Structures are given as structure tokens and as C-alpha cells.
mmCIF file of C-alpha atoms in Angstrom:
data_model
loop_
_atom_site.group_PDB
_atom_site.id
_atom_site.type_symbol
_atom_site.label_atom_id
_atom_site.label_comp_id
_atom_site.label_asym_id
_atom_site.label_seq_id
_atom_site.Cartn_x
_atom_site.Cartn_y
_atom_site.Cartn_z
ATOM 1 C CA UNK A 1 77.584 -20.656 7.572
ATOM 2 C CA UNK A 2 75.419 -20.817 4.580
ATOM 3 C CA UNK A 3 73.883 -23.540 2.747
ATOM 4 C CA UNK A 4 72.875 -25.432 -0.123
ATOM 5 C CA UNK A 5 71.431 -28.144 -1.957
ATOM 6 C CA UNK A 6 73.767 -30.778 -3.370
ATOM 7 C CA UNK A 7 73.054 -32.735 -6.252
ATOM 8 C CA UNK A 8 75.076 -35.754 -4.747
ATOM 9 C CA UNK A 9 76.205 -36.835 -1.969
ATOM 10 C CA UNK A 10 78.396 -39.885 -2.353
ATOM 11 C CA UNK A 11 81.971 -39.916 -4.134
ATOM 12 C CA UNK A 12 82.739 -42.673 -6.610
ATOM 13 C CA UNK A 13 85.050 -44.665 -3.716
ATOM 14 C CA UNK A 14 81.756 -43.805 -1.504
ATOM 15 C CA UNK A 15 82.906 -40.712 0.281
ATOM 16 C CA UNK A 16 81.263 -38.252 1.410
ATOM 17 C CA UNK A 17 81.655 -34.565 2.287
ATOM 18 C CA UNK A 18 78.290 -32.932 4.759
ATOM 19 C CA UNK A 19 80.458 -29.681 5.394
ATOM 20 C CA UNK A 20 82.902 -27.724 2.827
ATOM 21 C CA UNK A 21 85.246 -25.754 5.136
ATOM 22 C CA UNK A 22 85.957 -26.062 8.802
ATOM 23 C CA UNK A 23 86.364 -23.460 12.156
ATOM 24 C CA UNK A 24 88.935 -25.661 13.924
ATOM 25 C CA UNK A 25 91.841 -23.100 12.884
ATOM 26 C CA UNK A 26 94.050 -25.863 12.458
ATOM 27 C CA UNK A 27 97.778 -24.432 10.960
ATOM 28 C CA UNK A 28 98.540 -26.397 8.132
ATOM 29 C CA UNK A 29 95.129 -27.920 6.554
ATOM 30 C CA UNK A 30 95.158 -28.540 3.574
ATOM 31 C CA UNK A 31 92.159 -28.419 2.438
ATOM 32 C CA UNK A 32 92.529 -24.766 2.456
ATOM 33 C CA UNK A 33 94.614 -25.556 -0.714
ATOM 34 C CA UNK A 34 93.043 -23.084 -3.719
ATOM 35 C CA UNK A 35 93.181 -26.928 -5.931
ATOM 36 C CA UNK A 36 89.749 -27.460 -4.259
ATOM 37 C CA UNK A 37 88.098 -24.748 -5.670
ATOM 38 C CA UNK A 38 86.792 -23.010 -2.566
ATOM 39 C CA UNK A 39 84.543 -20.496 -3.628
ATOM 40 C CA UNK A 40 83.849 -18.699 -0.121
ATOM 41 C CA UNK A 41 85.513 -17.765 2.930
ATOM 42 C CA UNK A 42 86.784 -21.305 3.712
ATOM 43 C CA UNK A 43 85.655 -20.629 7.904
ATOM 44 C CA UNK A 44 81.950 -19.498 6.149
ATOM 45 C CA UNK A 45 80.830 -23.596 5.954
ATOM 46 C CA UNK A 46 78.776 -24.480 3.415
ATOM 47 C CA UNK A 47 75.787 -27.083 4.164
ATOM 48 C CA UNK A 48 74.673 -29.438 2.288
ATOM 49 C CA UNK A 49 71.158 -29.600 3.552
ATOM 50 C CA UNK A 50 69.725 -31.767 1.733
ATOM 51 C CA UNK A 51 72.220 -34.279 2.420
ATOM 52 C CA UNK A 52 70.174 -37.091 4.637
ATOM 53 C CA UNK A 53 68.153 -37.337 1.689
ATOM 54 C CA UNK A 54 70.775 -37.759 -0.743
ATOM 55 C CA UNK A 55 72.678 -40.279 1.269
ATOM 56 C CA UNK A 56 69.444 -42.648 1.829
ATOM 57 C CA UNK A 57 68.494 -42.458 -1.813
ATOM 58 C CA UNK A 58 72.074 -43.448 -2.741
ATOM 59 C CA UNK A 59 72.064 -45.926 -0.060
ATOM 60 C CA UNK A 60 68.633 -47.641 -1.135
ATOM 61 C CA UNK A 61 70.280 -47.450 -4.400
ATOM 62 C CA UNK A 62 73.006 -49.948 -4.165
ATOM 63 C CA UNK A 63 73.037 -53.427 -4.814
ATOM 64 C CA UNK A 64 76.185 -54.034 -2.707
ATOM 65 C CA UNK A 65 76.859 -53.151 0.981
ATOM 66 C CA UNK A 66 80.076 -51.087 1.235
ATOM 67 C CA UNK A 67 82.009 -48.733 3.535
ATOM 68 C CA UNK A 68 81.103 -45.008 3.772
ATOM 69 C CA UNK A 69 83.960 -42.827 4.372
ATOM 70 C CA UNK A 70 83.188 -39.419 5.901
ATOM 71 C CA UNK A 71 85.708 -37.022 7.236
ATOM 72 C CA UNK A 72 88.898 -37.296 4.697
ATOM 73 C CA UNK A 73 88.659 -33.434 3.389
ATOM 74 C CA UNK A 74 86.468 -31.315 5.617
ATOM 75 C CA UNK A 75 85.716 -32.581 9.742
ATOM 76 C CA UNK A 76 81.838 -33.810 10.597
ATOM 77 C CA UNK A 77 82.148 -32.963 14.091
ATOM 78 C CA UNK A 78 83.174 -29.192 13.734
ATOM 79 C CA UNK A 79 81.422 -26.595 15.713
ATOM 80 C CA UNK A 80 77.946 -26.221 13.938
ATOM 81 C CA UNK A 81 77.364 -30.189 14.028
ATOM 82 C CA UNK A 82 75.759 -29.427 17.441
ATOM 83 C CA UNK A 83 73.115 -27.332 15.859
ATOM 84 C CA UNK A 84 72.799 -28.894 12.707
ATOM 85 C CA UNK A 85 73.005 -32.532 13.163
ATOM 86 C CA UNK A 86 73.740 -33.643 9.959
ATOM 87 C CA UNK A 87 76.305 -36.108 10.352
ATOM 88 C CA UNK A 88 74.248 -38.014 12.899
ATOM 89 C CA UNK A 89 71.224 -37.888 10.895
ATOM 90 C CA UNK A 90 73.471 -39.581 8.205
ATOM 91 C CA UNK A 91 75.134 -42.365 10.682
ATOM 92 C CA UNK A 92 71.760 -43.084 11.697
ATOM 93 C CA UNK A 93 70.637 -43.981 8.007
ATOM 94 C CA UNK A 94 73.967 -46.091 7.638
ATOM 95 C CA UNK A 95 73.442 -47.807 10.485
ATOM 96 C CA UNK A 96 69.618 -48.243 9.274
ATOM 97 C CA UNK A 97 70.528 -49.968 5.719
ATOM 98 C CA UNK A 98 73.582 -51.662 7.004
ATOM 99 C CA UNK A 99 76.653 -50.043 5.693
ATOM 100 C CA UNK A 100 79.910 -49.490 7.356
ATOM 101 C CA UNK A 101 81.586 -46.904 8.105
ATOM 102 C CA UNK A 102 85.068 -44.852 8.362
ATOM 103 C CA UNK A 103 84.842 -42.027 10.121
ATOM 104 C CA UNK A 104 87.834 -39.006 10.399
ATOM 105 C CA UNK A 105 87.583 -36.558 12.801
ATOM 106 C CA UNK A 106 89.315 -34.529 15.402
ATOM 107 C CA UNK A 107 86.866 -33.713 17.851
ATOM 108 C CA UNK A 108 85.572 -35.424 20.850
ATOM 109 C CA UNK A 109 82.180 -34.398 19.495
ATOM 110 C CA UNK A 110 82.157 -37.519 18.021
ATOM 111 C CA UNK A 111 81.264 -39.387 21.447
ATOM 112 C CA UNK A 112 78.088 -37.943 21.359
ATOM 113 C CA UNK A 113 76.857 -40.667 18.498
ATOM 114 C CA UNK A 114 78.573 -43.381 19.964
ATOM 115 C CA UNK A 115 75.317 -45.401 20.091
ATOM 116 C CA UNK A 116 75.317 -45.446 16.778
ATOM 117 C CA UNK A 117 78.210 -46.093 15.985
ATOM 118 C CA UNK A 118 77.917 -49.378 18.286
ATOM 119 C CA UNK A 119 74.836 -50.099 16.287
ATOM 120 C CA UNK A 120 76.475 -50.035 13.018
ATOM 121 C CA UNK A 121 80.051 -51.768 14.432
ATOM 122 C CA UNK A 122 77.534 -54.774 15.553
ATOM 123 C CA UNK A 123 75.635 -54.457 12.502
ATOM 124 C CA UNK A 124 78.493 -54.283 9.888
ATOM 125 C CA UNK A 125 81.581 -52.747 11.192
ATOM 126 C CA UNK A 126 82.455 -49.141 12.181
ATOM 127 C CA UNK A 127 86.347 -47.394 12.332
ATOM 128 C CA UNK A 128 86.460 -44.131 13.887
ATOM 129 C CA UNK A 129 89.652 -42.320 12.511
ATOM 130 C CA UNK A 130 91.615 -39.717 15.259
ATOM 131 C CA UNK A 131 94.248 -37.082 13.974
ATOM 132 C CA UNK A 132 97.077 -36.786 16.578
ATOM 133 C CA UNK A 133 99.936 -34.571 15.889
ATOM 134 C CA UNK A 134 100.802 -32.928 18.829
ATOM 135 C CA UNK A 135 101.925 -34.503 22.410
ATOM 136 C CA UNK A 136 102.570 -31.167 23.996
ATOM 137 C CA UNK A 137 99.290 -29.626 25.458
ATOM 138 C CA UNK A 138 100.117 -25.819 25.185
ATOM 139 C CA UNK A 139 101.429 -26.567 21.367
ATOM 140 C CA UNK A 140 98.255 -28.224 20.505
ATOM 141 C CA UNK A 141 96.136 -25.045 21.226
ATOM 142 C CA UNK A 142 98.206 -23.098 18.792
ATOM 143 C CA UNK A 143 98.911 -25.715 16.268
ATOM 144 C CA UNK A 144 94.873 -27.214 16.515
ATOM 145 C CA UNK A 145 93.731 -23.821 17.963
ATOM 146 C CA UNK A 146 89.661 -24.309 17.766
ATOM 147 C CA UNK A 147 89.241 -28.216 18.518
ATOM 148 C CA UNK A 148 89.878 -30.151 21.363
ATOM 149 C CA UNK A 149 92.976 -31.030 22.990
ATOM 150 C CA UNK A 150 95.191 -34.010 22.372
ATOM 151 C CA UNK A 151 94.332 -35.548 25.490
ATOM 152 C CA UNK A 152 90.518 -35.313 25.019
ATOM 153 C CA UNK A 153 90.954 -37.265 21.666
ATOM 154 C CA UNK A 154 92.464 -39.966 23.244
ATOM 155 C CA UNK A 155 90.682 -40.233 25.969
ATOM 156 C CA UNK A 156 87.823 -40.639 23.015
ATOM 157 C CA UNK A 157 90.152 -43.477 21.528
ATOM 158 C CA UNK A 158 89.642 -45.331 24.249
ATOM 159 C CA UNK A 159 86.228 -44.618 24.899
ATOM 160 C CA UNK A 160 86.110 -46.441 21.546
ATOM 161 C CA UNK A 161 88.261 -48.820 22.187
ATOM 162 C CA UNK A 162 86.301 -50.112 25.451
ATOM 163 C CA UNK A 163 82.976 -50.296 23.253
ATOM 164 C CA UNK A 164 85.201 -52.998 20.856
ATOM 165 C CA UNK A 165 84.825 -49.660 18.095
ATOM 166 C CA UNK A 166 88.435 -50.573 16.016
ATOM 167 C CA UNK A 167 90.752 -47.286 15.950
ATOM 168 C CA UNK A 168 92.935 -45.594 13.633
ATOM 169 C CA UNK A 169 95.796 -42.699 14.424
ATOM 170 C CA UNK A 170 96.621 -40.279 11.636
ATOM 171 C CA UNK A 171 100.281 -39.047 12.768
ATOM 172 C CA UNK A 172 100.021 -36.115 10.387
ATOM 173 C CA UNK A 173 101.040 -33.663 9.503
ATOM 174 C CA UNK A 174 104.690 -33.577 11.120
ATOM 175 C CA UNK A 175 105.967 -29.308 11.309
ATOM 176 C CA UNK A 176 109.818 -29.313 10.954
ATOM 177 C CA UNK A 177 111.232 -27.355 13.844
ATOM 178 C CA UNK A 178 108.186 -26.903 15.753
ATOM 179 C CA UNK A 179 107.017 -30.684 16.598
ATOM 180 C CA UNK A 180 109.297 -32.911 14.651
ATOM 181 C CA UNK A 181 111.162 -33.770 18.215
ATOM 182 C CA UNK A 182 111.236 -37.346 19.651
ATOM 183 C CA UNK A 183 109.835 -36.767 22.657
ATOM 184 C CA UNK A 184 106.820 -35.147 20.550
ATOM 185 C CA UNK A 185 106.894 -38.407 18.214
ATOM 186 C CA UNK A 186 107.242 -40.647 21.511
ATOM 187 C CA UNK A 187 104.577 -39.255 23.547
ATOM 188 C CA UNK A 188 102.031 -39.675 20.321
ATOM 189 C CA UNK A 189 103.113 -43.381 19.897
ATOM 190 C CA UNK A 190 102.744 -43.948 23.573
ATOM 191 C CA UNK A 191 99.030 -42.737 23.332
ATOM 192 C CA UNK A 192 98.371 -44.939 20.935
ATOM 193 C CA UNK A 193 100.050 -47.973 22.488
ATOM 194 C CA UNK A 194 97.737 -47.109 25.979
ATOM 195 C CA UNK A 195 94.447 -47.142 23.458
ATOM 196 C CA UNK A 196 95.228 -49.779 21.832
ATOM 197 C CA UNK A 197 94.846 -48.509 18.392
ATOM 198 C CA UNK A 198 94.347 -50.714 15.718
ATOM 199 C CA UNK A 199 96.328 -48.915 13.375
ATOM 200 C CA UNK A 200 98.814 -45.663 12.226
ATOM 201 C CA UNK A 201 98.669 -43.707 9.175
ATOM 202 C CA UNK A 202 102.215 -41.506 8.326
ATOM 203 C CA UNK A 203 103.338 -40.639 5.130
ATOM 204 C CA UNK A 204 106.304 -40.172 7.062
ATOM 205 C CA UNK A 205 107.460 -37.249 8.839
ATOM 206 C CA UNK A 206 106.828 -33.466 7.552
ATOM 207 C CA UNK A 207 104.113 -31.341 5.935
ATOM 208 C CA UNK A 208 102.783 -30.644 3.052
ATOM 209 C CA UNK A 209 102.146 -26.617 1.580
ATOM 210 C CA UNK A 210 100.201 -26.046 -1.877
ATOM 211 C CA UNK A 211 98.545 -22.372 -2.869
ATOM 212 C CA UNK A 212 96.145 -21.386 -0.433
ATOM 213 C CA UNK A 213 97.368 -23.470 2.934
ATOM 214 C CA UNK A 214 100.764 -22.260 2.348
ATOM 215 C CA UNK A 215 100.188 -18.463 2.603
ATOM 216 C CA UNK A 216 97.622 -19.259 5.985
ATOM 217 C CA UNK A 217 100.208 -21.695 7.404
ATOM 218 C CA UNK A 218 103.089 -19.063 7.458
ATOM 219 C CA UNK A 219 100.910 -16.095 8.637
ATOM 220 C CA UNK A 220 100.544 -18.521 11.296
ATOM 221 C CA UNK A 221 103.763 -19.073 11.901
ATOM 222 C CA UNK A 222 105.031 -15.243 11.538
ATOM 223 C CA UNK A 223 102.047 -15.039 14.423
ATOM 224 C CA UNK A 224 103.095 -17.715 16.568
ATOM 225 C CA UNK A 225 106.950 -18.998 15.985
ATOM 226 C CA UNK A 226 108.785 -15.748 14.627
ATOM 227 C CA UNK A 227 112.138 -16.700 12.451
ATOM 228 C CA UNK A 228 110.085 -20.112 11.739
ATOM 229 C CA UNK A 229 108.741 -19.052 8.356
ATOM 230 C CA UNK A 230 112.355 -17.768 7.216
ATOM 231 C CA UNK A 231 113.966 -21.402 8.285
ATOM 232 C CA UNK A 232 111.138 -22.809 5.855
ATOM 233 C CA UNK A 233 111.722 -20.342 3.165
ATOM 234 C CA UNK A 234 116.071 -20.829 3.351
ATOM 235 C CA UNK A 235 115.319 -24.891 3.742
ATOM 236 C CA UNK A 236 112.488 -25.727 1.573
ATOM 237 C CA UNK A 237 111.412 -22.595 -0.872
ATOM 238 C CA UNK A 238 108.396 -23.424 -2.128
ATOM 239 C CA UNK A 239 108.033 -27.297 -2.490
ATOM 240 C CA UNK A 240 105.149 -28.986 -2.075
ATOM 241 C CA UNK A 241 106.449 -31.726 0.148
ATOM 242 C CA UNK A 242 108.625 -30.558 3.670
ATOM 243 C CA UNK A 243 110.159 -33.580 4.738
ATOM 244 C CA UNK A 244 111.705 -32.748 8.284
ATOM 245 C CA UNK A 245 115.675 -32.978 8.733
ATOM 246 C CA UNK A 246 114.673 -35.747 11.682
ATOM 247 C CA UNK A 247 112.756 -37.990 9.129
ATOM 248 C CA UNK A 248 114.829 -41.116 9.357
ATOM 249 C CA UNK A 249 115.092 -41.049 12.608
ATOM 250 C CA UNK A 250 111.799 -40.254 13.715
ATOM 251 C CA UNK A 251 110.366 -42.969 11.395
ATOM 252 C CA UNK A 252 112.163 -45.664 12.610
ATOM 253 C CA UNK A 253 110.576 -44.742 16.205
ATOM 254 C CA UNK A 254 107.148 -45.267 14.536
ATOM 255 C CA UNK A 255 108.309 -47.991 13.280
ATOM 256 C CA UNK A 256 109.886 -49.830 15.876
ATOM 257 C CA UNK A 257 107.587 -49.432 18.223
ATOM 258 C CA UNK A 258 104.115 -49.869 16.497
ATOM 259 C CA UNK A 259 106.121 -52.936 15.571
ATOM 260 C CA UNK A 260 106.716 -54.097 19.108
ATOM 261 C CA UNK A 261 103.381 -53.678 20.110
ATOM 262 C CA UNK A 262 101.526 -55.123 17.130
ATOM 263 C CA UNK A 263 99.855 -51.978 15.385
ATOM 264 C CA UNK A 264 99.530 -51.915 11.915
ATOM 265 C CA UNK A 265 101.308 -49.329 10.318
ATOM 266 C CA UNK A 266 101.880 -49.645 6.526
ATOM 267 C CA UNK A 267 99.459 -47.245 5.251
ATOM 268 C CA UNK A 268 98.287 -49.190 2.617
ATOM 269 C CA UNK A 269 97.160 -52.104 5.180
ATOM 270 C CA UNK A 270 95.537 -49.703 6.888
ATOM 271 C CA UNK A 271 93.305 -47.807 4.204
ATOM 272 C CA UNK A 272 92.572 -51.864 2.869
ATOM 273 C CA UNK A 273 91.284 -52.252 6.781
ATOM 274 C CA UNK A 274 89.340 -49.510 6.158
ATOM 275 C CA UNK A 275 87.770 -50.149 2.902
ATOM 276 C CA UNK A 276 86.847 -53.568 3.361
ATOM 277 C CA UNK A 277 82.995 -54.627 3.810
ATOM 278 C CA UNK A 278 83.801 -58.021 4.980
ATOM 279 C CA UNK A 279 80.198 -60.708 3.566
ATOM 280 C CA UNK A 280 80.386 -61.526 7.674
ATOM 281 C CA UNK A 281 82.467 -58.716 9.445
ATOM 282 C CA UNK A 282 83.971 -60.441 12.979
ATOM 283 C CA UNK A 283 83.928 -57.555 15.829
ATOM 284 C CA UNK A 284 87.535 -57.113 16.672
ATOM 285 C CA UNK A 285 88.734 -59.218 19.504
ATOM 286 C CA UNK A 286 89.817 -57.295 22.342
ATOM 287 C CA UNK A 287 93.274 -57.906 23.960
#
């Protein structure tokens, strides 16, 4: 872990990354890709130590309230957050200045900040997003080794729902020959139904790979799934988009289950919901 003073914290779309890099160790992580310009080892977390000061300055200067997003690139609740608390300090500012929050994580460490998330949701709007990829707990610990289990994430989703905070699940990526099964997709969807999530985002059943990410992923396949890398080479070569051969079947299950249970599943509708900051926001009604 190393510390820097950043020049800015909010993107043009009001997204922020307090940290760069990650210690969760997910074998498929796109953020490892060379196109993102990391100049340090991915696990050597770059900490934007002045993030709260930059965020306060940005929030005070904005003329109109909006949703602030975090977690799309690097998880705001990786291990170092326990010690540093920078995410919590930024949430305190978002709450203080009356902005909304769309926060994405794979970690149940987010429950530490339940009090702030509730307050933000009461004053404006808060949406918690969780990534779920693997129903089987043993497989989950191989694919996402240094983060809490799927069951623990689902428990967090249930707690947020009980506290009136809407949730969205990212059902991505689904890895060909590994978790692209009916049992896996149905298991995750049943979890989502049980947790009464607002929406589920899926871009199709598959994974994307590019330089940097691909090499790490293939090394993990050699270590944990002997023979699978050769299947990838034969089937996909060096393609960026690697769609599962079961994509059509699994997407039909996904769409049907979402429709039957009133879950928003069109990605553009989910993104619109994440970005909308209503002038008069009414809390999601529990059903």
C-alpha cells in the first residue's frame, strides 16, 4: 500500500475511486487490464489520502445535487479500508451535503457503514450494488478467493432491504466451462428473489479478457482448473468477448425469472435508476 495526493476525485460522471488496485484476488478482474495504466503492482494499493478533502471541495462547488458513484473500478471496501476508513469519511461528506450514493462492492464490510447509508437514503437516495457470480461456495472461494462468500453478500443484501435501502446485483462475469451452468444461474437468481433486489445487471453469460487481465486469468486457470485454458484457446483464441455456449439458454432463464418476480433486468433501466437523483425522492416501498 502506498499513498498519493490526487489532483481530483470526481469524474465527469460523478464517479470516484478512493483506491487504485485491489486485494480481493478475483481471477477475472478486468481492472487489471493494461489499458487502465497501472504503474504499480495491482495488489500494492494506491491510496488517495486526500480523497475526503477533494470530495468536500467538489460537493461544495456543485450547483445541483446528484448521485455520487463509487466501486465501479476498485472496491471501496477492500481490506485496507478497515484501517484507513477513507470510504466512511467520504460517505459522511455525501450525507452531510445531501447528495445521493450508488455504491458497488463485493464485501460485507459495507455493513459497517449501514448507519450512514440509511441516513443518505433518508435524505436523498442510496443504492447498494453487489456482485454475485458463483452460487457454489467452494467454487466461489477459488474464483473470488480473498473476499466474503456469496452467502455472506446475500445476507448483506437482505439487511439493506430490511433497512429500506434498494439493491442491485451485478450478475457478471459468468465464466465458460466453470460457472456457466443452469444450477449456478438459478441459484443466484433465487438468492436475488429472496433478498428482494430492485434490479439485476447482466451483459450476457460470459467474460471479457484483454491484455493484463487475460494473462492473470489464464495463470489462475492453470492453477485451479487444469485443461480449461486449452479449451479457451481452442474456442475463443484472443477474443475480447468470450460468450458462453449456453448464453441463449441461461439468458432466457435470467429474463424469465426476473419478469416473474418483478425484478428490473434491462441494463439501461438499472443504470438510469442508479443515476437518477429525484428532486423529491421517496424511499422504495417494501412489498
